[in-house]
Amino acid sequence: MLAALAVVLTAVAPRAMARQEVFRRSPRAALLGWQAVSLAAVVSAVSAAPLAVHALALGGAGWAAWAAVPALAFSGLVLGRLLWSGHLVGTRLRAARREHRVLVDALGEAVDDEVRVLAHPTPTAYCLPGLRRRVVLTEGTLRALPGEELDAVLAHERAHLRARHDLVLEFFTVLHQSAPSRLQAPEALREVRLLVEVLADRAARRRTGPVPLARALVALAGASHPETALAATADVSATRTRMALLAEDDAPGWLAPVVYAFAAGVLAAPLALLGLALGSMGA
Ligand SMILES: [Zn+2]
């Protein structure tokens, strides 16, 4: 059952969740739900095989000792893939961002500790997270956006930096890349990226109201930015979705509690199965 749960949480649940667009209206709760599903999948995948072997051994199956080798190897493989993927993704992201920051610091004009302006006509805005974080704009952005719209963009980028959205995305990227390719759900990663943008949009909306932010999103739609940065805008269809969400009211009051309960239930499922299995073996 733990093995089946691992497959369901890895391959089925993310696709079903990505279709629930109502989650987007409560992005913070939704992100927690996504994290719960991912963690529960990892716990299930790592614990299933050793538990089965343990049960066989207690049942007196003589060959259980032999089954222990592949079972532990499987769990080791899952853990190893996670750690290796974490190492690769983390190293690559940090090296690319460091390199980019050095360039931006050399070429850009410093507005304050954080903000750098590049002499380029194309409007774009993005941030480089990390200890020495930067918000990068171009002269084209300053020309294209009047004061309030620029405020909205800066509030959006600073929300990413403050809340360390880069770490949230890194967590999901690592899990995504360590899952076997047949079980990977790219729509999950896309949805999580969108939720992070919606969170930053909400921070900007609180500061300037929806109209300046919406205008800025239109002005920056389709702007290019480095792959390892968090940008104010991604592709045009995501921008359209975010514009629609900007105009919507806050989520209905029941939504966040329902999503939190879902997250707790999903996390409890593998733990309950583990407890049941160990309890029945002890009896
Ligand atoms: Zn953003």
JSON list of N, CA and C in Angstrom, two decimals, residues 191-268:
[
{"chain": "A", "resi": 191, "resn": "GLU", "atom": "N", "xyz": [2.69, 24.58, -12.35]},
{"chain": "A", "resi": 191, "resn": "GLU", "atom": "CA", "xyz": [1.68, 25.12, -11.44]},
{"chain": "A", "resi": 191, "resn": "GLU", "atom": "C", "xyz": [2.35, 25.78, -10.22]},
{"chain": "A", "resi": 192, "resn": "VAL", "atom": "N", "xyz": [3.39, 25.13, -9.70]},
{"chain": "A", "resi": 192, "resn": "VAL", "atom": "CA", "xyz": [4.09, 25.69, -8.55]},
{"chain": "A", "resi": 192, "resn": "VAL", "atom": "C", "xyz": [4.75, 27.02, -8.92]},
{"chain": "A", "resi": 193, "resn": "ARG", "atom": "N", "xyz": [5.33, 27.08, -10.12]},
{"chain": "A", "resi": 193, "resn": "ARG", "atom": "CA", "xyz": [5.93, 28.34, -10.59]},
{"chain": "A", "resi": 193, "resn": "ARG", "atom": "C", "xyz": [4.87, 29.43, -10.65]},
{"chain": "A", "resi": 194, "resn": "LEU", "atom": "N", "xyz": [3.69, 29.07, -11.16]},
{"chain": "A", "resi": 194, "resn": "LEU", "atom": "CA", "xyz": [2.61, 30.05, -11.27]},
{"chain": "A", "resi": 194, "resn": "LEU", "atom": "C", "xyz": [2.19, 30.52, -9.87]},
{"chain": "A", "resi": 195, "resn": "LEU", "atom": "N", "xyz": [2.08, 29.58, -8.92]},
{"chain": "A", "resi": 195, "resn": "LEU", "atom": "CA", "xyz": [1.64, 29.95, -7.56]},
{"chain": "A", "resi": 195, "resn": "LEU", "atom": "C", "xyz": [2.62, 30.95, -6.93]},
{"chain": "A", "resi": 196, "resn": "VAL", "atom": "N", "xyz": [3.91, 30.74, -7.16]},
{"chain": "A", "resi": 196, "resn": "VAL", "atom": "CA", "xyz": [4.92, 31.66, -6.63]},
{"chain": "A", "resi": 196, "resn": "VAL", "atom": "C", "xyz": [4.74, 33.05, -7.23]},
{"chain": "A", "resi": 197, "resn": "GLU", "atom": "N", "xyz": [4.44, 33.10, -8.54]},
{"chain": "A", "resi": 197, "resn": "GLU", "atom": "CA", "xyz": [4.20, 34.40, -9.18]},
{"chain": "A", "resi": 197, "resn": "GLU", "atom": "C", "xyz": [2.95, 35.06, -8.62]},
{"chain": "A", "resi": 198, "resn": "VAL", "atom": "N", "xyz": [1.90, 34.25, -8.40]},
{"chain": "A", "resi": 198, "resn": "VAL", "atom": "CA", "xyz": [0.66, 34.81, -7.86]},
{"chain": "A", "resi": 198, "resn": "VAL", "atom": "C", "xyz": [0.90, 35.40, -6.47]},
{"chain": "A", "resi": 199, "resn": "LEU", "atom": "N", "xyz": [1.74, 34.70, -5.66]},
{"chain": "A", "resi": 199, "resn": "LEU", "atom": "CA", "xyz": [2.07, 35.23, -4.33]},
{"chain": "A", "resi": 199, "resn": "LEU", "atom": "C", "xyz": [2.76, 36.59, -4.44]},
{"chain": "A", "resi": 200, "resn": "ALA", "atom": "N", "xyz": [3.73, 36.71, -5.34]},
{"chain": "A", "resi": 200, "resn": "ALA", "atom": "CA", "xyz": [4.45, 37.97, -5.51]},
{"chain": "A", "resi": 200, "resn": "ALA", "atom": "C", "xyz": [3.51, 39.05, -6.06]},
{"chain": "A", "resi": 201, "resn": "ASP", "atom": "N", "xyz": [2.60, 38.65, -6.96]},
{"chain": "A", "resi": 201, "resn": "ASP", "atom": "CA", "xyz": [1.61, 39.59, -7.49]},
{"chain": "A", "resi": 201, "resn": "ASP", "atom": "C", "xyz": [0.73, 40.14, -6.37]},
{"chain": "A", "resi": 202, "resn": "ARG", "atom": "N", "xyz": [0.38, 39.27, -5.44]},
{"chain": "A", "resi": 202, "resn": "ARG", "atom": "CA", "xyz": [-0.49, 39.71, -4.33]},
{"chain": "A", "resi": 202, "resn": "ARG", "atom": "C", "xyz": [0.23, 40.75, -3.48]},
{"chain": "A", "resi": 203, "resn": "ALA", "atom": "N", "xyz": [1.53, 40.52, -3.24]},
{"chain": "A", "resi": 203, "resn": "ALA", "atom": "CA", "xyz": [2.31, 41.49, -2.46]},
{"chain": "A", "resi": 203, "resn": "ALA", "atom": "C", "xyz": [2.32, 42.83, -3.19]},
{"chain": "A", "resi": 204, "resn": "ALA", "atom": "N", "xyz": [2.50, 42.79, -4.53]},
{"chain": "A", "resi": 204, "resn": "ALA", "atom": "CA", "xyz": [2.53, 44.03, -5.30]},
{"chain": "A", "resi": 204, "resn": "ALA", "atom": "C", "xyz": [1.15, 44.69, -5.30]},
{"chain": "A", "resi": 205, "resn": "ARG", "atom": "N", "xyz": [0.11, 43.87, -5.40]},
{"chain": "A", "resi": 205, "resn": "ARG", "atom": "CA", "xyz": [-1.25, 44.42, -5.41]},
{"chain": "A", "resi": 205, "resn": "ARG", "atom": "C", "xyz": [-1.57, 45.12, -4.09]},
{"chain": "A", "resi": 206, "resn": "ARG", "atom": "N", "xyz": [-1.07, 44.56, -2.99]},
{"chain": "A", "resi": 206, "resn": "ARG", "atom": "CA", "xyz": [-1.30, 45.21, -1.69]},
{"chain": "A", "resi": 206, "resn": "ARG", "atom": "C", "xyz": [-0.65, 46.58, -1.66]},
{"chain": "A", "resi": 207, "resn": "ARG", "atom": "N", "xyz": [0.46, 46.75, -2.38]},
{"chain": "A", "resi": 207, "resn": "ARG", "atom": "CA", "xyz": [1.19, 48.01, -2.34]},
{"chain": "A", "resi": 207, "resn": "ARG", "atom": "C", "xyz": [0.59, 49.05, -3.27]},
{"chain": "A", "resi": 208, "resn": "THR", "atom": "N", "xyz": [0.25, 48.64, -4.49]},
{"chain": "A", "resi": 208, "resn": "THR", "atom": "CA", "xyz": [-0.15, 49.65, -5.49]},
{"chain": "A", "resi": 208, "resn": "THR", "atom": "C", "xyz": [-1.59, 49.50, -5.97]},
{"chain": "A", "resi": 209, "resn": "GLY", "atom": "N", "xyz": [-2.25, 48.42, -5.59]},
{"chain": "A", "resi": 209, "resn": "GLY", "atom": "CA", "xyz": [-3.55, 48.13, -6.18]},
{"chain": "A", "resi": 209, "resn": "GLY", "atom": "C", "xyz": [-3.35, 47.36, -7.47]},
{"chain": "A", "resi": 210, "resn": "PRO", "atom": "N", "xyz": [-4.44, 46.78, -8.00]},
{"chain": "A", "resi": 210, "resn": "PRO", "atom": "CA", "xyz": [-4.29, 45.87, -9.14]},
{"chain": "A", "resi": 210, "resn": "PRO", "atom": "C", "xyz": [-3.95, 46.56, -10.46]},
{"chain": "A", "resi": 211, "resn": "VAL", "atom": "N", "xyz": [-4.39, 47.81, -10.66]},
{"chain": "A", "resi": 211, "resn": "VAL", "atom": "CA", "xyz": [-4.28, 48.40, -12.00]},
{"chain": "A", "resi": 211, "resn": "VAL", "atom": "C", "xyz": [-2.82, 48.67, -12.41]},
{"chain": "A", "resi": 212, "resn": "PRO", "atom": "N", "xyz": [-2.01, 49.34, -11.56]},
{"chain": "A", "resi": 212, "resn": "PRO", "atom": "CA", "xyz": [-0.62, 49.56, -11.99]},
{"chain": "A", "resi": 212, "resn": "PRO", "atom": "C", "xyz": [0.13, 48.26, -12.26]},
{"chain": "A", "resi": 213, "resn": "LEU", "atom": "N", "xyz": [-0.12, 47.24, -11.42]},
{"chain": "A", "resi": 213, "resn": "LEU", "atom": "CA", "xyz": [0.56, 45.97, -11.62]},
{"chain": "A", "resi": 213, "resn": "LEU", "atom": "C", "xyz": [0.14, 45.34, -12.94]},
{"chain": "A", "resi": 214, "resn": "ALA", "atom": "N", "xyz": [-1.16, 45.36, -13.22]},
{"chain": "A", "resi": 214, "resn": "ALA", "atom": "CA", "xyz": [-1.65, 44.77, -14.47]},
{"chain": "A", "resi": 214, "resn": "ALA", "atom": "C", "xyz": [-1.02, 45.48, -15.67]},
{"chain": "A", "resi": 215, "resn": "ARG", "atom": "N", "xyz": [-0.94, 46.82, -15.61]},
{"chain": "A", "resi": 215, "resn": "ARG", "atom": "CA", "xyz": [-0.33, 47.57, -16.72]},
{"chain": "A", "resi": 215, "resn": "ARG", "atom": "C", "xyz": [1.13, 47.18, -16.88]},
{"chain": "A", "resi": 216, "resn": "ALA", "atom": "N", "xyz": [1.83, 47.04, -15.74]},
{"chain": "A", "resi": 216, "resn": "ALA", "atom": "CA", "xyz": [3.25, 46.67, -15.81]},
{"chain": "A", "resi": 216, "resn": "ALA", "atom": "C", "xyz": [3.41, 45.27, -16.41]},
{"chain": "A", "resi": 217, "resn": "LEU", "atom": "N", "xyz": [2.51, 44.35, -16.03]},
{"chain": "A", "resi": 217, "resn": "LEU", "atom": "CA", "xyz": [2.60, 42.99, -16.57]},
{"chain": "A", "resi": 217, "resn": "LEU", "atom": "C", "xyz": [2.45, 43.00, -18.08]},
{"chain": "A", "resi": 218, "resn": "VAL", "atom": "N", "xyz": [1.53, 43.83, -18.56]},
{"chain": "A", "resi": 218, "resn": "VAL", "atom": "CA", "xyz": [1.34, 43.93, -20.02]},
{"chain": "A", "resi": 218, "resn": "VAL", "atom": "C", "xyz": [2.60, 44.49, -20.67]},
{"chain": "A", "resi": 219, "resn": "ALA", "atom": "N", "xyz": [3.16, 45.55, -20.06]},
{"chain": "A", "resi": 219, "resn": "ALA", "atom": "CA", "xyz": [4.34, 46.18, -20.65]},
{"chain": "A", "resi": 219, "resn": "ALA", "atom": "C", "xyz": [5.53, 45.22, -20.70]},
{"chain": "A", "resi": 220, "resn": "LEU", "atom": "N", "xyz": [5.59, 44.32, -19.72]},
{"chain": "A", "resi": 220, "resn": "LEU", "atom": "CA", "xyz": [6.76, 43.43, -19.65]},
{"chain": "A", "resi": 220, "resn": "LEU", "atom": "C", "xyz": [6.48, 42.05, -20.22]},
{"chain": "A", "resi": 221, "resn": "ALA", "atom": "N", "xyz": [5.25, 41.81, -20.71]},
{"chain": "A", "resi": 221, "resn": "ALA", "atom": "CA", "xyz": [4.90, 40.46, -21.18]},
{"chain": "A", "resi": 221, "resn": "ALA", "atom": "C", "xyz": [5.84, 40.01, -22.27]},
{"chain": "A", "resi": 222, "resn": "GLY", "atom": "N", "xyz": [6.35, 38.81, -22.13]},
{"chain": "A", "resi": 222, "resn": "GLY", "atom": "CA", "xyz": [7.23, 38.25, -23.15]},
{"chain": "A", "resi": 222, "resn": "GLY", "atom": "C", "xyz": [8.66, 38.73, -23.06]},
{"chain": "A", "resi": 223, "resn": "ALA", "atom": "N", "xyz": [8.98, 39.58, -22.05]},
{"chain": "A", "resi": 223, "resn": "ALA", "atom": "CA", "xyz": [10.37, 40.05, -21.89]},
{"chain": "A", "resi": 223, "resn": "ALA", "atom": "C", "xyz": [11.27, 38.86, -21.58]},
{"chain": "A", "resi": 224, "resn": "SER", "atom": "N", "xyz": [12.50, 38.92, -22.06]},
{"chain": "A", "resi": 224, "resn": "SER", "atom": "CA", "xyz": [13.41, 37.80, -21.80]},
{"chain": "A", "resi": 224, "resn": "SER", "atom": "C", "xyz": [14.17, 38.06, -20.51]},
{"chain": "A", "resi": 225, "resn": "HIS", "atom": "N", "xyz": [14.62, 36.97, -19.90]},
{"chain": "A", "resi": 225, "resn": "HIS", "atom": "CA", "xyz": [15.36, 37.05, -18.64]},
{"chain": "A", "resi": 225, "resn": "HIS", "atom": "C", "xyz": [16.15, 35.77, -18.52]},
{"chain": "A", "resi": 226, "resn": "PRO", "atom": "N", "xyz": [17.23, 35.76, -17.70]},
{"chain": "A", "resi": 226, "resn": "PRO", "atom": "CA", "xyz": [18.01, 34.52, -17.57]},
{"chain": "A", "resi": 226, "resn": "PRO", "atom": "C", "xyz": [17.16, 33.43, -16.93]},
{"chain": "A", "resi": 227, "resn": "GLU", "atom": "N", "xyz": [17.41, 32.19, -17.33]},
{"chain": "A", "resi": 227, "resn": "GLU", "atom": "CA", "xyz": [16.60, 31.05, -16.89]},
{"chain": "A", "resi": 227, "resn": "GLU", "atom": "C", "xyz": [16.67, 30.86, -15.39]},
{"chain": "A", "resi": 228, "resn": "THR", "atom": "N", "xyz": [17.80, 31.23, -14.77]},
{"chain": "A", "resi": 228, "resn": "THR", "atom": "CA", "xyz": [17.97, 30.96, -13.35]},
{"chain": "A", "resi": 228, "resn": "THR", "atom": "C", "xyz": [17.45, 32.09, -12.47]},
{"chain": "A", "resi": 229, "resn": "ALA", "atom": "N", "xyz": [16.90, 33.15, -13.08]},
{"chain": "A", "resi": 229, "resn": "ALA", "atom": "CA", "xyz": [16.37, 34.27, -12.30]},
{"chain": "A", "resi": 229, "resn": "ALA", "atom": "C", "xyz": [14.87, 34.10, -12.11]},
{"chain": "A", "resi": 230, "resn": "LEU", "atom": "N", "xyz": [14.32, 34.83, -11.15]},
{"chain": "A", "resi": 230, "resn": "LEU", "atom": "CA", "xyz": [12.87, 34.89, -11.00]},
{"chain": "A", "resi": 230, "resn": "LEU", "atom": "C", "xyz": [12.43, 36.19, -11.65]},
{"chain": "A", "resi": 231, "resn": "ALA", "atom": "N", "xyz": [11.63, 36.10, -12.70]},
{"chain": "A", "resi": 231, "resn": "ALA", "atom": "CA", "xyz": [11.30, 37.30, -13.46]},
{"chain": "A", "resi": 231, "resn": "ALA", "atom": "C", "xyz": [9.90, 37.80, -13.13]},
{"chain": "A", "resi": 232, "resn": "ALA", "atom": "N", "xyz": [9.66, 39.06, -13.45]},
{"chain": "A", "resi": 232, "resn": "ALA", "atom": "CA", "xyz": [8.33, 39.62, -13.21]},
{"chain": "A", "resi": 232, "resn": "ALA", "atom": "C", "xyz": [7.31, 38.97, -14.13]},
{"chain": "A", "resi": 233, "resn": "THR", "atom": "N", "xyz": [7.72, 38.58, -15.30]},
{"chain": "A", "resi": 233, "resn": "THR", "atom": "CA", "xyz": [6.78, 37.94, -16.21]},
{"chain": "A", "resi": 233, "resn": "THR", "atom": "C", "xyz": [7.44, 36.73, -16.84]},
{"chain": "A", "resi": 234, "resn": "ALA", "atom": "N", "xyz": [6.64, 35.71, -17.12]},
{"chain": "A", "resi": 234, "resn": "ALA", "atom": "CA", "xyz": [7.15, 34.55, -17.83]},
{"chain": "A", "resi": 234, "resn": "ALA", "atom": "C", "xyz": [6.55, 34.57, -19.22]},
{"chain": "A", "resi": 235, "resn": "ASP", "atom": "N", "xyz": [5.94, 33.48, -19.64]},
{"chain": "A", "resi": 235, "resn": "ASP", "atom": "CA", "xyz": [5.36, 33.47, -20.98]},
{"chain": "A", "resi": 235, "resn": "ASP", "atom": "C", "xyz": [4.01, 34.19, -20.98]},
{"chain": "A", "resi": 236, "resn": "VAL", "atom": "N", "xyz": [3.50, 34.40, -22.17]},
{"chain": "A", "resi": 236, "resn": "VAL", "atom": "CA", "xyz": [2.31, 35.22, -22.32]},
{"chain": "A", "resi": 236, "resn": "VAL", "atom": "C", "xyz": [1.06, 34.55, -21.71]},
{"chain": "A", "resi": 237, "resn": "SER", "atom": "N", "xyz": [0.97, 33.24, -21.82]},
{"chain": "A", "resi": 237, "resn": "SER", "atom": "CA", "xyz": [-0.24, 32.58, -21.29]},
{"chain": "A", "resi": 237, "resn": "SER", "atom": "C", "xyz": [-0.25, 32.66, -19.77]},
{"chain": "A", "resi": 238, "resn": "ALA", "atom": "N", "xyz": [0.93, 32.52, -19.12]},
{"chain": "A", "resi": 238, "resn": "ALA", "atom": "CA", "xyz": [0.98, 32.66, -17.67]},
{"chain": "A", "resi": 238, "resn": "ALA", "atom": "C", "xyz": [0.61, 34.09, -17.27]},
{"chain": "A", "resi": 239, "resn": "THR", "atom": "N", "xyz": [1.06, 35.06, -18.06]},
{"chain": "A", "resi": 239, "resn": "THR", "atom": "CA", "xyz": [0.71, 36.46, -17.77]},
{"chain": "A", "resi": 239, "resn": "THR", "atom": "C", "xyz": [-0.79, 36.65, -17.83]},
{"chain": "A", "resi": 240, "resn": "ARG", "atom": "N", "xyz": [-1.43, 36.03, -18.83]},
{"chain": "A", "resi": 240, "resn": "ARG", "atom": "CA", "xyz": [-2.88, 36.16, -18.96]},
{"chain": "A", "resi": 240, "resn": "ARG", "atom": "C", "xyz": [-3.58, 35.58, -17.73]},
{"chain": "A", "resi": 241, "resn": "THR", "atom": "N", "xyz": [-3.12, 34.41, -17.28]},
{"chain": "A", "resi": 241, "resn": "THR", "atom": "CA", "xyz": [-3.71, 33.79, -16.09]},
{"chain": "A", "resi": 241, "resn": "THR", "atom": "C", "xyz": [-3.55, 34.70, -14.88]},
{"chain": "A", "resi": 242, "resn": "ARG", "atom": "N", "xyz": [-2.34, 35.28, -14.74]},
{"chain": "A", "resi": 242, "resn": "ARG", "atom": "CA", "xyz": [-2.10, 36.13, -13.57]},
{"chain": "A", "resi": 242, "resn": "ARG", "atom": "C", "xyz": [-2.95, 37.39, -13.61]},
{"chain": "A", "resi": 243, "resn": "MET", "atom": "N", "xyz": [-3.14, 37.94, -14.81]},
{"chain": "A", "resi": 243, "resn": "MET", "atom": "CA", "xyz": [-4.00, 39.13, -14.94]},
{"chain": "A", "resi": 243, "resn": "MET", "atom": "C", "xyz": [-5.41, 38.81, -14.46]},
{"chain": "A", "resi": 244, "resn": "ALA", "atom": "N", "xyz": [-5.92, 37.63, -14.88]},
{"chain": "A", "resi": 244, "resn": "ALA", "atom": "CA", "xyz": [-7.27, 37.24, -14.48]},
{"chain": "A", "resi": 244, "resn": "ALA", "atom": "C", "xyz": [-7.36, 37.09, -12.97]},
{"chain": "A", "resi": 245, "resn": "LEU", "atom": "N", "xyz": [-6.31, 36.52, -12.36]},
{"chain": "A", "resi": 245, "resn": "LEU", "atom": "CA", "xyz": [-6.32, 36.33, -10.91]},
{"chain": "A", "resi": 245, "resn": "LEU", "atom": "C", "xyz": [-6.23, 37.66, -10.16]},
{"chain": "A", "resi": 246, "resn": "LEU", "atom": "N", "xyz": [-5.54, 38.64, -10.77]},
{"chain": "A", "resi": 246, "resn": "LEU", "atom": "CA", "xyz": [-5.42, 39.96, -10.15]},
{"chain": "A", "resi": 246, "resn": "LEU", "atom": "C", "xyz": [-6.79, 40.60, -9.98]},
{"chain": "A", "resi": 247, "resn": "ALA", "atom": "N", "xyz": [-7.64, 40.37, -10.98]},
{"chain": "A", "resi": 247, "resn": "ALA", "atom": "CA", "xyz": [-8.96, 41.01, -10.96]},
{"chain": "A", "resi": 247, "resn": "ALA", "atom": "C", "xyz": [-9.91, 40.31, -10.01]},
{"chain": "A", "resi": 248, "resn": "GLU", "atom": "N", "xyz": [-9.59, 39.07, -9.63]},
{"chain": "A", "resi": 248, "resn": "GLU", "atom": "CA", "xyz": [-10.52, 38.31, -8.78]},
{"chain": "A", "resi": 248, "resn": "GLU", "atom": "C", "xyz": [-10.41, 38.75, -7.34]},
{"chain": "A", "resi": 249, "resn": "ASP", "atom": "N", "xyz": [-11.52, 38.55, -6.62]},
{"chain": "A", "resi": 249, "resn": "ASP", "atom": "CA", "xyz": [-11.51, 38.83, -5.18]},
{"chain": "A", "resi": 249, "resn": "ASP", "atom": "C", "xyz": [-10.66, 37.77, -4.49]},
{"chain": "A", "resi": 250, "resn": "ASP", "atom": "N", "xyz": [-10.42, 38.01, -3.18]},
{"chain": "A", "resi": 250, "resn": "ASP", "atom": "CA", "xyz": [-9.70, 37.01, -2.42]},
{"chain": "A", "resi": 250, "resn": "ASP", "atom": "C", "xyz": [-10.52, 35.72, -2.39]},
{"chain": "A", "resi": 251, "resn": "ALA", "atom": "N", "xyz": [-9.83, 34.63, -2.08]},
{"chain": "A", "resi": 251, "resn": "ALA", "atom": "CA", "xyz": [-10.48, 33.33, -2.09]},
{"chain": "A", "resi": 251, "resn": "ALA", "atom": "C", "xyz": [-11.61, 33.30, -1.07]},
{"chain": "A", "resi": 252, "resn": "PRO", "atom": "N", "xyz": [-12.63, 32.46, -1.30]},
{"chain": "A", "resi": 252, "resn": "PRO", "atom": "CA", "xyz": [-13.66, 32.29, -0.28]},
{"chain": "A", "resi": 252, "resn": "PRO", "atom": "C", "xyz": [-13.05, 31.75, 1.01]},
{"chain": "A", "resi": 253, "resn": "GLY", "atom": "N", "xyz": [-13.63, 32.13, 2.16]},
{"chain": "A", "resi": 253, "resn": "GLY", "atom": "CA", "xyz": [-13.03, 31.81, 3.45]},
{"chain": "A", "resi": 253, "resn": "GLY", "atom": "C", "xyz": [-12.80, 30.34, 3.71]},
{"chain": "A", "resi": 254, "resn": "TRP", "atom": "N", "xyz": [-13.60, 29.47, 3.09]},
{"chain": "A", "resi": 254, "resn": "TRP", "atom": "CA", "xyz": [-13.46, 28.04, 3.37]},
{"chain": "A", "resi": 254, "resn": "TRP", "atom": "C", "xyz": [-12.26, 27.42, 2.66]},
{"chain": "A", "resi": 255, "resn": "LEU", "atom": "N", "xyz": [-11.73, 28.11, 1.64]},
{"chain": "A", "resi": 255, "resn": "LEU", "atom": "CA", "xyz": [-10.75, 27.45, 0.76]},
{"chain": "A", "resi": 255, "resn": "LEU", "atom": "C", "xyz": [-9.46, 27.09, 1.50]},
{"chain": "A", "resi": 256, "resn": "ALA", "atom": "N", "xyz": [-8.86, 28.09, 2.19]},
{"chain": "A", "resi": 256, "resn": "ALA", "atom": "CA", "xyz": [-7.58, 27.81, 2.85]},
{"chain": "A", "resi": 256, "resn": "ALA", "atom": "C", "xyz": [-7.70, 26.68, 3.88]},
{"chain": "A", "resi": 257, "resn": "PRO", "atom": "N", "xyz": [-8.72, 26.70, 4.78]},
{"chain": "A", "resi": 257, "resn": "PRO", "atom": "CA", "xyz": [-8.85, 25.58, 5.74]},
{"chain": "A", "resi": 257, "resn": "PRO", "atom": "C", "xyz": [-8.99, 24.22, 5.04]},
{"chain": "A", "resi": 258, "resn": "VAL", "atom": "N", "xyz": [-9.73, 24.19, 3.93]},
{"chain": "A", "resi": 258, "resn": "VAL", "atom": "CA", "xyz": [-9.89, 22.91, 3.21]},
{"chain": "A", "resi": 258, "resn": "VAL", "atom": "C", "xyz": [-8.54, 22.44, 2.68]},
{"chain": "A", "resi": 259, "resn": "VAL", "atom": "N", "xyz": [-7.74, 23.38, 2.11]},
{"chain": "A", "resi": 259, "resn": "VAL", "atom": "CA", "xyz": [-6.45, 22.99, 1.56]},
{"chain": "A", "resi": 259, "resn": "VAL", "atom": "C", "xyz": [-5.50, 22.55, 2.68]},
{"chain": "A", "resi": 260, "resn": "TYR", "atom": "N", "xyz": [-5.53, 23.26, 3.83]},
{"chain": "A", "resi": 260, "resn": "TYR", "atom": "CA", "xyz": [-4.68, 22.87, 4.95]},
{"chain": "A", "resi": 260, "resn": "TYR", "atom": "C", "xyz": [-5.06, 21.48, 5.45]},
{"chain": "A", "resi": 261, "resn": "ALA", "atom": "N", "xyz": [-6.36, 21.20, 5.54]},
{"chain": "A", "resi": 261, "resn": "ALA", "atom": "CA", "xyz": [-6.82, 19.88, 5.99]},
{"chain": "A", "resi": 261, "resn": "ALA", "atom": "C", "xyz": [-6.36, 18.81, 5.00]},
{"chain": "A", "resi": 262, "resn": "PHE", "atom": "N", "xyz": [-6.44, 19.13, 3.70]},
{"chain": "A", "resi": 262, "resn": "PHE", "atom": "CA", "xyz": [-5.98, 18.20, 2.67]},
{"chain": "A", "resi": 262, "resn": "PHE", "atom": "C", "xyz": [-4.48, 17.91, 2.86]},
{"chain": "A", "resi": 263, "resn": "ALA", "atom": "N", "xyz": [-3.70, 18.98, 3.10]},
{"chain": "A", "resi": 263, "resn": "ALA", "atom": "CA", "xyz": [-2.24, 18.82, 3.29]},
{"chain": "A", "resi": 263, "resn": "ALA", "atom": "C", "xyz": [-1.96, 17.92, 4.49]},
{"chain": "A", "resi": 264, "resn": "ALA", "atom": "N", "xyz": [-2.67, 18.17, 5.60]},
{"chain": "A", "resi": 264, "resn": "ALA", "atom": "CA", "xyz": [-2.45, 17.37, 6.80]},
{"chain": "A", "resi": 264, "resn": "ALA", "atom": "C", "xyz": [-2.83, 15.91, 6.53]},
{"chain": "A", "resi": 265, "resn": "GLY", "atom": "N", "xyz": [-3.94, 15.69, 5.83]},
{"chain": "A", "resi": 265, "resn": "GLY", "atom": "CA", "xyz": [-4.38, 14.33, 5.54]},
{"chain": "A", "resi": 265, "resn": "GLY", "atom": "C", "xyz": [-3.38, 13.58, 4.67]},
{"chain": "A", "resi": 266, "resn": "VAL", "atom": "N", "xyz": [-2.86, 14.29, 3.66]},
{"chain": "A", "resi": 266, "resn": "VAL", "atom": "CA", "xyz": [-1.91, 13.66, 2.75]},
{"chain": "A", "resi": 266, "resn": "VAL", "atom": "C", "xyz": [-0.63, 13.27, 3.49]},
{"chain": "A", "resi": 267, "resn": "LEU", "atom": "N", "xyz": [-0.17, 14.16, 4.39]},
{"chain": "A", "resi": 267, "resn": "LEU", "atom": "CA", "xyz": [1.04, 13.85, 5.16]},
{"chain": "A", "resi": 267, "resn": "LEU", "atom": "C", "xyz": [0.79, 12.71, 6.14]},
{"chain": "A", "resi": 268, "resn": "ALA", "atom": "N", "xyz": [-0.43, 12.66, 6.68]},
{"chain": "A", "resi": 268, "resn": "ALA", "atom": "CA", "xyz": [-0.75, 11.64, 7.68]},
{"chain": "A", "resi": 268, "resn": "ALA", "atom": "C", "xyz": [-0.87, 10.25, 7.05]}
]
